[in-house]
Short mmCIF file of C-alpha atoms in Angstrom, two decimals:
data_model
loop_
_atom_site.label_atom_id
_atom_site.label_comp_id
_atom_site.label_asym_id
_atom_site.label_seq_id
_atom_site.Cartn_x
_atom_site.Cartn_y
_atom_site.Cartn_z
CA MET T 92 105.34 89.55 176.86
CA PHE T 93 103.89 87.75 179.86
CA ASP T 94 101.30 89.79 181.79
CA LYS T 95 99.68 88.52 184.99
CA ASP T 96 96.58 90.68 184.42
CA ALA T 97 96.15 88.94 181.07
CA VAL T 98 95.99 85.55 182.86
CA LYS T 99 93.06 86.75 184.94
CA ALA T 100 91.29 88.21 181.90
CA ALA T 101 91.82 85.03 179.88
CA TYR T 102 90.32 82.80 182.54
CA GLU T 103 87.36 85.11 182.89
CA ASP T 104 86.72 84.29 179.22
CA PHE T 105 87.52 80.56 179.57
CA ALA T 106 85.41 79.93 182.67
CA SER T 107 82.05 79.03 181.17
CA ASP T 108 83.52 76.54 178.65
CA PHE T 109 86.53 75.24 180.56
CA ASP T 110 85.19 71.91 181.79
CA ALA T 111 83.62 71.06 178.44
CA GLY T 112 86.81 72.03 176.59
CA TRP T 113 89.24 69.96 178.69
CA PRO T 114 87.44 66.68 179.53
CA LEU T 115 90.49 64.42 179.11
CA HIS T 116 92.63 66.82 181.13
CA ILE T 117 90.14 66.72 184.00
CA ARG T 118 89.53 62.97 183.93
CA SER T 119 93.22 62.08 183.61
CA HIS T 120 94.15 64.25 186.59
CA GLN T 121 91.35 62.90 188.76
CA GLU T 122 92.26 59.30 187.96
CA TRP T 123 96.02 59.78 188.41
CA ILE T 124 95.65 61.55 191.74
CA ALA T 125 93.20 58.91 192.97
CA ALA T 126 95.66 56.16 192.00
CA HIS T 127 98.55 57.93 193.76
CA TRP T 128 96.71 59.27 196.81
CA PRO T 129 98.93 58.97 199.91
CA ALA T 130 97.80 56.13 202.15
CA ALA T 131 98.97 58.10 205.18
CA CYS T 132 96.73 61.10 204.46
CA PRO T 133 94.24 61.47 207.34
CA GLU T 134 90.63 60.86 206.36
CA ASN T 135 89.73 64.13 208.10
CA GLY T 136 92.74 65.98 206.72
CA THR T 137 92.89 69.13 204.62
CA ALA T 138 93.44 69.72 200.91
CA LEU T 139 94.28 73.04 199.28
CA ASP T 140 93.84 73.50 195.52
CA LEU T 141 95.90 76.44 194.25
CA GLY T 142 94.37 77.98 191.14
CA CYS T 143 91.31 75.79 191.58
CA GLY T 144 89.53 77.20 188.52
CA THR T 145 86.02 75.81 188.13
CA GLY T 146 86.44 73.55 191.16
CA TRP T 147 86.56 70.34 189.11
CA MET T 148 89.20 68.77 191.38
CA LEU T 149 87.56 69.96 194.60
CA LYS T 150 84.27 68.43 193.46
CA HIS T 151 86.04 65.13 192.86
CA LEU T 152 87.78 65.24 196.24
CA ALA T 153 84.53 66.05 198.04
CA ALA T 154 83.02 62.85 196.66
CA ALA T 155 86.11 60.69 197.20
CA HIS T 156 87.10 62.04 200.63
CA PRO T 157 83.93 63.44 202.23
CA ALA T 158 85.53 63.92 205.67
CA MET T 159 88.29 66.18 204.36
CA SER T 160 88.29 69.95 204.77
CA LEU T 161 88.70 71.43 201.30
CA TYR T 162 90.06 74.82 200.30
CA GLY T 163 90.51 76.36 196.88
CA SER T 164 91.95 79.65 195.69
CA ASP T 165 91.74 81.51 192.40
CA PHE T 166 91.76 85.11 191.25
CA SER T 167 89.19 84.88 188.45
CA PRO T 168 85.73 85.91 189.68
CA ALA T 169 84.07 83.88 186.94
CA MET T 170 86.01 80.76 187.89
CA LEU T 171 85.31 81.32 191.59
CA LYS T 172 81.58 81.59 190.95
CA ILE T 173 81.53 78.23 189.16
CA ALA T 174 83.80 76.60 191.78
CA ARG T 175 81.52 77.61 194.64
CA LYS T 176 78.62 75.85 192.92
CA ALA T 177 80.71 72.80 192.00
CA ALA T 178 82.09 72.32 195.52
CA PRO T 179 79.65 74.03 197.90
CA ASP T 180 81.24 72.56 201.03
CA ALA T 181 84.72 73.79 200.14
CA GLU T 182 86.04 77.14 201.27
CA ILE T 183 86.79 79.03 198.05
CA ILE T 184 89.11 81.99 198.54
CA SER T 185 89.76 84.87 196.14
CA GLY T 186 93.35 85.96 195.74
CA ASP T 187 96.60 85.89 193.76
CA ILE T 188 98.84 82.99 194.75
CA GLU T 189 101.91 84.97 193.61
CA ASP T 190 101.13 87.60 196.25
CA ASP T 191 103.04 86.69 199.42
CA ALA T 192 100.61 88.64 201.60
CA PHE T 193 97.74 86.54 200.26
CA THR T 194 99.46 83.16 200.48
CA ALA T 195 100.37 83.93 204.09
CA THR T 196 96.63 83.80 204.86
CA LEU T 197 96.11 80.35 203.32
CA PRO T 198 95.94 77.28 205.56
CA GLN T 199 98.64 74.66 205.59
CA ALA T 200 97.28 71.42 204.17
CA ASP T 201 97.94 67.70 204.16
CA ILE T 202 97.53 67.76 200.37
CA VAL T 203 98.50 70.76 198.23
CA LEU T 204 97.45 70.75 194.57
CA SER T 205 98.83 72.85 191.73
CA LEU T 206 97.22 71.53 188.57
CA GLY T 207 97.79 73.09 185.17
CA ILE T 208 98.87 76.52 186.39
CA LEU T 209 102.68 76.47 186.52
CA HIS T 210 102.99 77.77 182.94
CA HIS T 211 100.99 80.84 184.03
CA MET T 212 103.36 81.72 186.90
CA ALA T 213 105.65 84.73 186.58
CA ASP T 214 108.18 83.05 188.92
CA ILE T 215 108.17 79.29 188.46
CA ASP T 216 110.71 78.54 191.18
CA ALA T 217 108.81 80.64 193.72
CA HIS T 218 105.69 78.64 192.98
CA LEU T 219 107.55 75.37 193.45
CA ARG T 220 108.77 76.59 196.84
CA LEU T 221 105.21 77.60 197.75
CA LEU T 222 104.08 73.98 197.59
CA ARG T 223 106.25 73.13 200.60
CA GLN T 224 105.42 76.34 202.44
CA LEU T 225 101.72 75.45 202.32
CA GLY T 226 102.18 71.73 202.88
CA LYS T 227 102.13 70.26 206.36
CA ALA T 228 105.06 68.22 207.62
CA GLY T 229 104.51 64.68 206.38
CA GLY T 230 102.06 65.91 203.77
CA ALA T 231 102.17 65.72 199.99
CA ALA T 232 101.72 67.86 196.90
CA PHE T 233 100.47 67.10 193.41
CA LEU T 234 101.92 69.27 190.64
CA SER T 235 101.02 69.21 186.96
CA CYS T 236 101.66 71.40 183.92
CA PHE T 237 102.39 71.20 180.21
CA ALA T 238 105.45 69.08 179.32
CA CYS T 239 107.57 70.85 176.73
CA ASP T 240 108.87 67.65 175.16
CA GLY T 241 108.89 66.68 171.49
CA ASP T 242 108.51 68.79 168.38
CA VAL T 243 104.76 69.39 168.75
CA MET T 244 104.90 70.70 172.32
CA GLN T 245 108.03 72.73 171.68
CA ALA T 246 106.31 74.41 168.74
CA TYR T 247 103.16 74.91 170.83
CA ASP T 248 105.16 76.47 173.65
CA ALA T 249 106.89 78.87 171.22
CA TYR T 250 103.54 79.77 169.62
CA LEU T 251 101.89 80.49 172.95
CA GLN T 252 104.81 82.60 174.17
CA GLU T 253 104.78 84.64 170.97
CA ASN T 254 101.03 85.16 170.67
CA TYR T 255 99.48 85.07 174.15
CA ASP T 256 100.52 87.29 177.03
CA PHE T 257 98.67 85.10 179.57
CA TYR T 258 101.24 82.32 179.04
CA ASN T 259 104.78 82.32 180.42
CA GLN T 260 106.56 79.08 179.53
CA SER T 261 106.55 75.30 179.86
CA LEU T 262 109.49 73.17 180.94
CA PRO T 263 110.67 69.82 179.57
CA HIS T 264 110.04 66.89 181.89
CA ASP T 265 113.71 66.34 182.73
CA VAL T 266 114.23 70.03 183.48
CA LEU T 267 111.27 70.26 185.85
CA THR T 268 112.25 66.96 187.47
CA ALA T 269 115.75 68.34 188.10
CA ARG T 270 114.36 71.55 189.62
CA LEU T 271 112.11 69.60 191.94
CA ASP T 272 114.93 67.26 192.93
CA ALA T 273 117.13 70.25 193.75
CA LEU T 274 114.43 71.83 195.92
CA TYR T 275 113.10 68.63 197.48
CA PRO T 276 115.65 65.79 197.39
CA ALA T 277 113.99 62.36 197.31
CA ALA T 278 110.51 63.91 197.51
CA ILE T 279 109.27 62.71 194.10
CA THR T 280 107.45 59.46 194.78
CA ALA T 281 105.60 59.24 191.45
CA LYS T 282 105.68 61.06 188.13
CA GLU T 283 104.33 60.59 184.62
CA VAL T 284 104.01 62.26 181.24
CA PHE T 285 100.67 61.73 179.52
CA SER T 286 98.64 62.98 176.56
CA GLY T 287 95.86 65.49 177.10
CA ASP T 288 93.16 67.09 175.00
CA GLY T 289 94.19 67.86 171.45
CA ASP T 290 97.92 67.37 170.98
CA THR T 291 98.89 68.60 174.45
CA LEU T 292 101.36 66.72 176.61
CA TRP T 293 101.20 66.94 180.40
CA GLN T 294 103.49 66.03 183.26
CA ILE T 295 102.39 65.27 186.80
CA PHE T 296 104.28 64.64 190.03
CA ARG T 297 103.55 63.54 193.56
CA LEU T 298 105.89 65.05 196.14
CA ASP T 299 106.07 63.74 199.70
CA PHE T 300 107.35 66.14 202.34
CA PRO T 301 109.39 65.08 205.38
CA LYS T 302 107.63 64.62 208.72
CA SER T 303 109.89 67.15 210.40
#
């Protein structure tokens, strides 16, 4: 059974080896986001990485967009420690992004990122709504997670749900696309399913929010 405390404990264990264990995951996300970066994003804008982990995306953004103000949040002390070293100019904040009192303290951003954490959320729809709550008018969000498509990923999803209480569930690409379309009509400006480390399959979206 899914247990939020187990997510925190698991990532305490994963922290030291995470970047080395997921090199394709990291590189693919960095390259895709760079290729789909909104042209209208201000050079001195803000980016907020929810569940920033080791800070691998913040480090990339600091190099690619040095004038941006960068924020990251996570609730794993081990991850936070690594992230602060990886992205020393970013403001790294400790807290649970499923706690409304905590998310109310986070800044609104031109770019909101949720990368590889949706399958660890107790309430998937609430997290999808959070992207807009934290995004500025006219801003954008990048969302990625496992894609539960095909026999291998469906079996992997079932295995993780049965054996690991830090994992909730993954959604097929068409199901997640439909949920996003229902929440944010016409907001999806780019999406893709791609292979990750091992036999994992990932899905990623860019969402553009209205200017008013």
